[in-house]
């Protein structure tokens, strides 16, 4: 379900990128990304709620109150998670190498790692690659950057938006990675968003958290939350200023970009053949609607039925009922592909499964559930569960 092509991401004033093959896990594979930011760049971040976070997540979380950034270093092939003292040392060595290469302070360096959990990260490979990496920095290179952070992804993920603020155009670019171990509990993968707008760090944090709730926290592939989930938003300040008063237009563009990236992650779910949109309405609250949507999206029975193109709507009812949210059986309405299947506690009279079965044979599956109790609404995106998921994860480390 890869897009036909990667969008053309324009340069962002105040951002320079470079990638390298550091041999972190595989030979002859690009696995290291360095981004340099103009002085004065602000940063916002959201991170995994896992109680076993990676060493880079701990580093970024501690640095977040400063709200400043001069560099981002990302490696794939090794998550540097559950690596104890050696993980902390690898972070320290990586940060020091960046500060030497770019003449910045440690507090301005941001890190992310993705890959195998529990394997010590050999920071010497990163240190060896950084001098040449720093010399190669340039304004282009978005596609290599998106590829450098991939693990089991089958395609790179990137998006761009522009918005006029006070007569001046502001650009937003974003890249993301994610395919497995994807469940909303913050960002559920790695995502890096860059803009030339001038935005104070507190407002930037507010905007990221709001967009995150609508995007990365509304996707799931397999119900598993990573130790490494990180989403960072960098604003270089080289363009128009965004204040609280006129943040609406920028927020809308940011929402669109992050939702696009999130949907790409769900489409690239490990082994996925179908993309599923679940719309929940009529719940007691938006958060209740989200939990009900995730209960459907994370159900192996729902996901395997969709993989088998079986219009087994009873599994959707099951998933709604087990969500833990307030649900009344006799107010529930279920639709697949826009076809009303069940309401008033039973299947609708004269129900014809043929159009629903035809819809199940398509790539894009639409499920709608109206709880009938309130005004809460949410949209959740996921994918089907195929034998391909087992094939990938049965030998992930080999």
mmCIF file of N, CA and C in Angstrom, residues 187-238:
data_model
loop_
_atom_site.group_PDB
_atom_site.id
_atom_site.type_symbol
_atom_site.label_atom_id
_atom_site.label_comp_id
_atom_site.label_asym_id
_atom_site.label_seq_id
_atom_site.Cartn_x
_atom_site.Cartn_y
_atom_site.Cartn_z
ATOM 1 N N UNK A 187 3.435 8.411 20.628
ATOM 2 C CA UNK A 187 3.710 8.619 19.207
ATOM 3 C C UNK A 187 3.757 7.312 18.440
ATOM 4 N N UNK A 188 4.027 6.230 19.106
ATOM 5 C CA UNK A 188 4.022 4.887 18.531
ATOM 6 C C UNK A 188 4.949 4.689 17.347
ATOM 7 N N UNK A 189 6.040 5.410 17.308
ATOM 8 C CA UNK A 189 7.053 5.249 16.274
ATOM 9 C C UNK A 189 8.004 6.419 16.394
ATOM 10 N N UNK A 190 8.843 6.643 15.389
ATOM 11 C CA UNK A 190 9.657 7.845 15.362
ATOM 12 C C UNK A 190 9.083 8.801 14.325
ATOM 13 N N UNK A 191 8.990 10.064 14.671
ATOM 14 C CA UNK A 191 8.543 11.088 13.738
ATOM 15 C C UNK A 191 9.291 12.379 14.023
ATOM 16 N N UNK A 192 9.720 13.039 12.946
ATOM 17 C CA UNK A 192 10.465 14.287 13.083
ATOM 18 C C UNK A 192 9.869 15.303 12.123
ATOM 19 N N UNK A 193 9.443 16.425 12.685
ATOM 20 C CA UNK A 193 8.773 17.465 11.913
ATOM 21 C C UNK A 193 9.581 18.746 12.038
ATOM 22 N N UNK A 194 9.706 19.456 10.919
ATOM 23 C CA UNK A 194 10.569 20.630 10.853
ATOM 24 C C UNK A 194 9.812 21.782 10.191
ATOM 25 N N UNK A 195 9.959 22.978 10.735
ATOM 26 C CA UNK A 195 9.345 24.157 10.130
ATOM 27 C C UNK A 195 10.284 25.350 10.245
ATOM 28 N N UNK A 196 10.154 26.280 9.303
ATOM 29 C CA UNK A 196 10.948 27.506 9.374
ATOM 30 C C UNK A 196 10.232 28.594 10.159
ATOM 31 N N UNK A 197 9.058 28.309 10.693
ATOM 32 C CA UNK A 197 8.318 29.287 11.483
ATOM 33 C C UNK A 197 9.056 29.626 12.774
ATOM 34 N N UNK A 198 8.757 30.789 13.303
ATOM 35 C CA UNK A 198 9.290 31.200 14.597
ATOM 36 C C UNK A 198 8.198 30.964 15.637
ATOM 37 N N UNK A 199 8.424 30.019 16.535
ATOM 38 C CA UNK A 199 7.409 29.651 17.526
ATOM 39 C C UNK A 199 8.080 29.447 18.872
ATOM 40 N N UNK A 200 7.585 30.092 19.883
ATOM 41 C CA UNK A 200 8.128 29.913 21.233
ATOM 42 C C UNK A 200 7.907 28.469 21.675
ATOM 43 N N UNK A 201 8.853 27.946 22.446
ATOM 44 C CA UNK A 201 8.818 26.537 22.830
ATOM 45 C C UNK A 201 7.524 26.120 23.537
ATOM 46 N N UNK A 202 6.976 26.908 24.463
ATOM 47 C CA UNK A 202 5.728 26.481 25.120
ATOM 48 C C UNK A 202 4.562 26.322 24.136
ATOM 49 N N UNK A 203 4.428 27.255 23.195
ATOM 50 C CA UNK A 203 3.371 27.150 22.200
ATOM 51 C C UNK A 203 3.635 25.973 21.268
ATOM 52 N N UNK A 204 4.888 25.774 20.904
ATOM 53 C CA UNK A 204 5.254 24.646 20.042
ATOM 54 C C UNK A 204 4.868 23.322 20.705
ATOM 55 N N UNK A 205 5.122 23.214 21.998
ATOM 56 C CA UNK A 205 4.756 22.000 22.736
ATOM 57 C C UNK A 205 3.248 21.795 22.742
ATOM 58 N N UNK A 206 2.514 22.854 22.937
ATOM 59 C CA UNK A 206 1.050 22.778 22.931
ATOM 60 C C UNK A 206 0.540 22.305 21.574
ATOM 61 N N UNK A 207 1.085 22.862 20.504
ATOM 62 C CA UNK A 207 0.650 22.489 19.152
ATOM 63 C C UNK A 207 0.968 21.030 18.849
ATOM 64 N N UNK A 208 2.152 20.578 19.255
ATOM 65 C CA UNK A 208 2.533 19.183 19.001
ATOM 66 C C UNK A 208 1.623 18.225 19.755
ATOM 67 N N UNK A 209 1.355 18.511 21.013
ATOM 68 C CA UNK A 209 0.518 17.615 21.812
ATOM 69 C C UNK A 209 -0.896 17.527 21.234
ATOM 70 N N UNK A 210 -1.421 18.652 20.771
ATOM 71 C CA UNK A 210 -2.758 18.647 20.189
ATOM 72 C C UNK A 210 -2.786 17.833 18.898
ATOM 73 N N UNK A 211 -1.793 18.022 18.041
ATOM 74 C CA UNK A 211 -1.739 17.275 16.781
ATOM 75 C C UNK A 211 -1.469 15.797 17.021
ATOM 76 N N UNK A 212 -0.652 15.502 18.009
ATOM 77 C CA UNK A 212 -0.325 14.115 18.326
ATOM 78 C C UNK A 212 -1.572 13.324 18.703
ATOM 79 N N UNK A 213 -2.482 13.956 19.443
ATOM 80 C CA UNK A 213 -3.706 13.277 19.866
ATOM 81 C C UNK A 213 -4.565 12.886 18.665
ATOM 82 N N UNK A 214 -4.521 13.687 17.605
ATOM 83 C CA UNK A 214 -5.348 13.434 16.421
ATOM 84 C C UNK A 214 -4.670 12.507 15.413
ATOM 85 N N UNK A 215 -3.387 12.270 15.575
ATOM 86 C CA UNK A 215 -2.630 11.577 14.530
ATOM 87 C C UNK A 215 -1.929 10.337 15.063
ATOM 88 N N UNK A 216 -0.754 10.484 15.636
ATOM 89 C CA UNK A 216 0.038 9.335 16.057
ATOM 90 C C UNK A 216 -0.613 8.561 17.191
ATOM 91 N N UNK A 217 -1.441 9.239 17.981
ATOM 92 C CA UNK A 217 -2.156 8.538 19.047
ATOM 93 C C UNK A 217 -3.491 7.985 18.566
ATOM 94 N N UNK A 218 -3.698 7.994 17.248
ATOM 95 C CA UNK A 218 -4.940 7.449 16.691
ATOM 96 C C UNK A 218 -4.650 6.339 15.690
ATOM 97 N N UNK A 219 -3.479 5.722 15.792
ATOM 98 C CA UNK A 219 -3.139 4.593 14.921
ATOM 99 C C UNK A 219 -2.719 3.402 15.766
ATOM 100 N N UNK A 220 -2.902 2.229 15.207
ATOM 101 C CA UNK A 220 -2.407 1.015 15.835
ATOM 102 C C UNK A 220 -2.206 -0.035 14.754
ATOM 103 N N UNK A 221 -1.181 -0.840 14.916
ATOM 104 C CA UNK A 221 -0.935 -1.971 14.023
ATOM 105 C C UNK A 221 -1.146 -3.278 14.776
ATOM 106 N N UNK A 222 -0.532 -3.377 15.954
ATOM 107 C CA UNK A 222 -0.541 -4.656 16.666
ATOM 108 C C UNK A 222 -0.808 -4.551 18.161
ATOM 109 N N UNK A 223 -1.076 -3.352 18.657
ATOM 110 C CA UNK A 223 -1.383 -3.199 20.074
ATOM 111 C C UNK A 223 -0.177 -3.139 20.988
ATOM 112 N N UNK A 224 1.041 -3.115 20.420
ATOM 113 C CA UNK A 224 2.257 -3.101 21.237
ATOM 114 C C UNK A 224 2.925 -1.730 21.187
ATOM 115 N N UNK A 225 3.187 -1.176 22.366
ATOM 116 C CA UNK A 225 3.801 0.146 22.478
ATOM 117 C C UNK A 225 5.313 0.021 22.583
ATOM 118 N N UNK A 226 6.021 0.742 21.744
ATOM 119 C CA UNK A 226 7.478 0.669 21.703
ATOM 120 C C UNK A 226 8.132 1.336 22.905
ATOM 121 N N UNK A 227 9.344 0.908 23.205
ATOM 122 C CA UNK A 227 10.173 1.544 24.230
ATOM 123 C C UNK A 227 10.785 2.846 23.723
ATOM 124 N N UNK A 228 10.687 3.095 22.423
ATOM 125 C CA UNK A 228 11.465 4.166 21.794
ATOM 126 C C UNK A 228 10.623 5.277 21.190
ATOM 127 N N UNK A 229 9.303 5.212 21.326
ATOM 128 C CA UNK A 229 8.424 6.180 20.664
ATOM 129 C C UNK A 229 8.863 7.617 20.923
ATOM 130 N N UNK A 230 9.059 8.348 19.841
ATOM 131 C CA UNK A 230 9.516 9.732 19.942
ATOM 132 C C UNK A 230 8.962 10.526 18.771
ATOM 133 N N UNK A 231 8.344 11.664 19.055
ATOM 134 C CA UNK A 231 7.964 12.612 18.021
ATOM 135 C C UNK A 231 8.507 13.977 18.426
ATOM 136 N N UNK A 232 9.279 14.578 17.545
ATOM 137 C CA UNK A 232 9.905 15.867 17.830
ATOM 138 C C UNK A 232 9.519 16.875 16.749
ATOM 139 N N UNK A 233 9.271 18.102 17.169
ATOM 140 C CA UNK A 233 8.908 19.197 16.274
ATOM 141 C C UNK A 233 9.901 20.331 16.467
ATOM 142 N N UNK A 234 10.608 20.693 15.390
ATOM 143 C CA UNK A 234 11.654 21.723 15.438
ATOM 144 C C UNK A 234 11.192 22.953 14.655
ATOM 145 N N UNK A 235 11.347 24.138 15.249
ATOM 146 C CA UNK A 235 10.996 25.397 14.588
ATOM 147 C C UNK A 235 12.246 26.278 14.543
ATOM 148 N N UNK A 236 12.755 26.516 13.341
ATOM 149 C CA UNK A 236 14.054 27.195 13.206
ATOM 150 C C UNK A 236 13.979 28.700 13.393
ATOM 151 N N UNK A 237 12.783 29.297 13.288
ATOM 152 C CA UNK A 237 12.659 30.744 13.487
ATOM 153 C C UNK A 237 13.136 31.573 12.324
ATOM 154 N N UNK A 238 13.346 30.966 11.165
ATOM 155 C CA UNK A 238 13.851 31.701 10.012
ATOM 156 C C UNK A 238 12.732 32.320 9.172
#
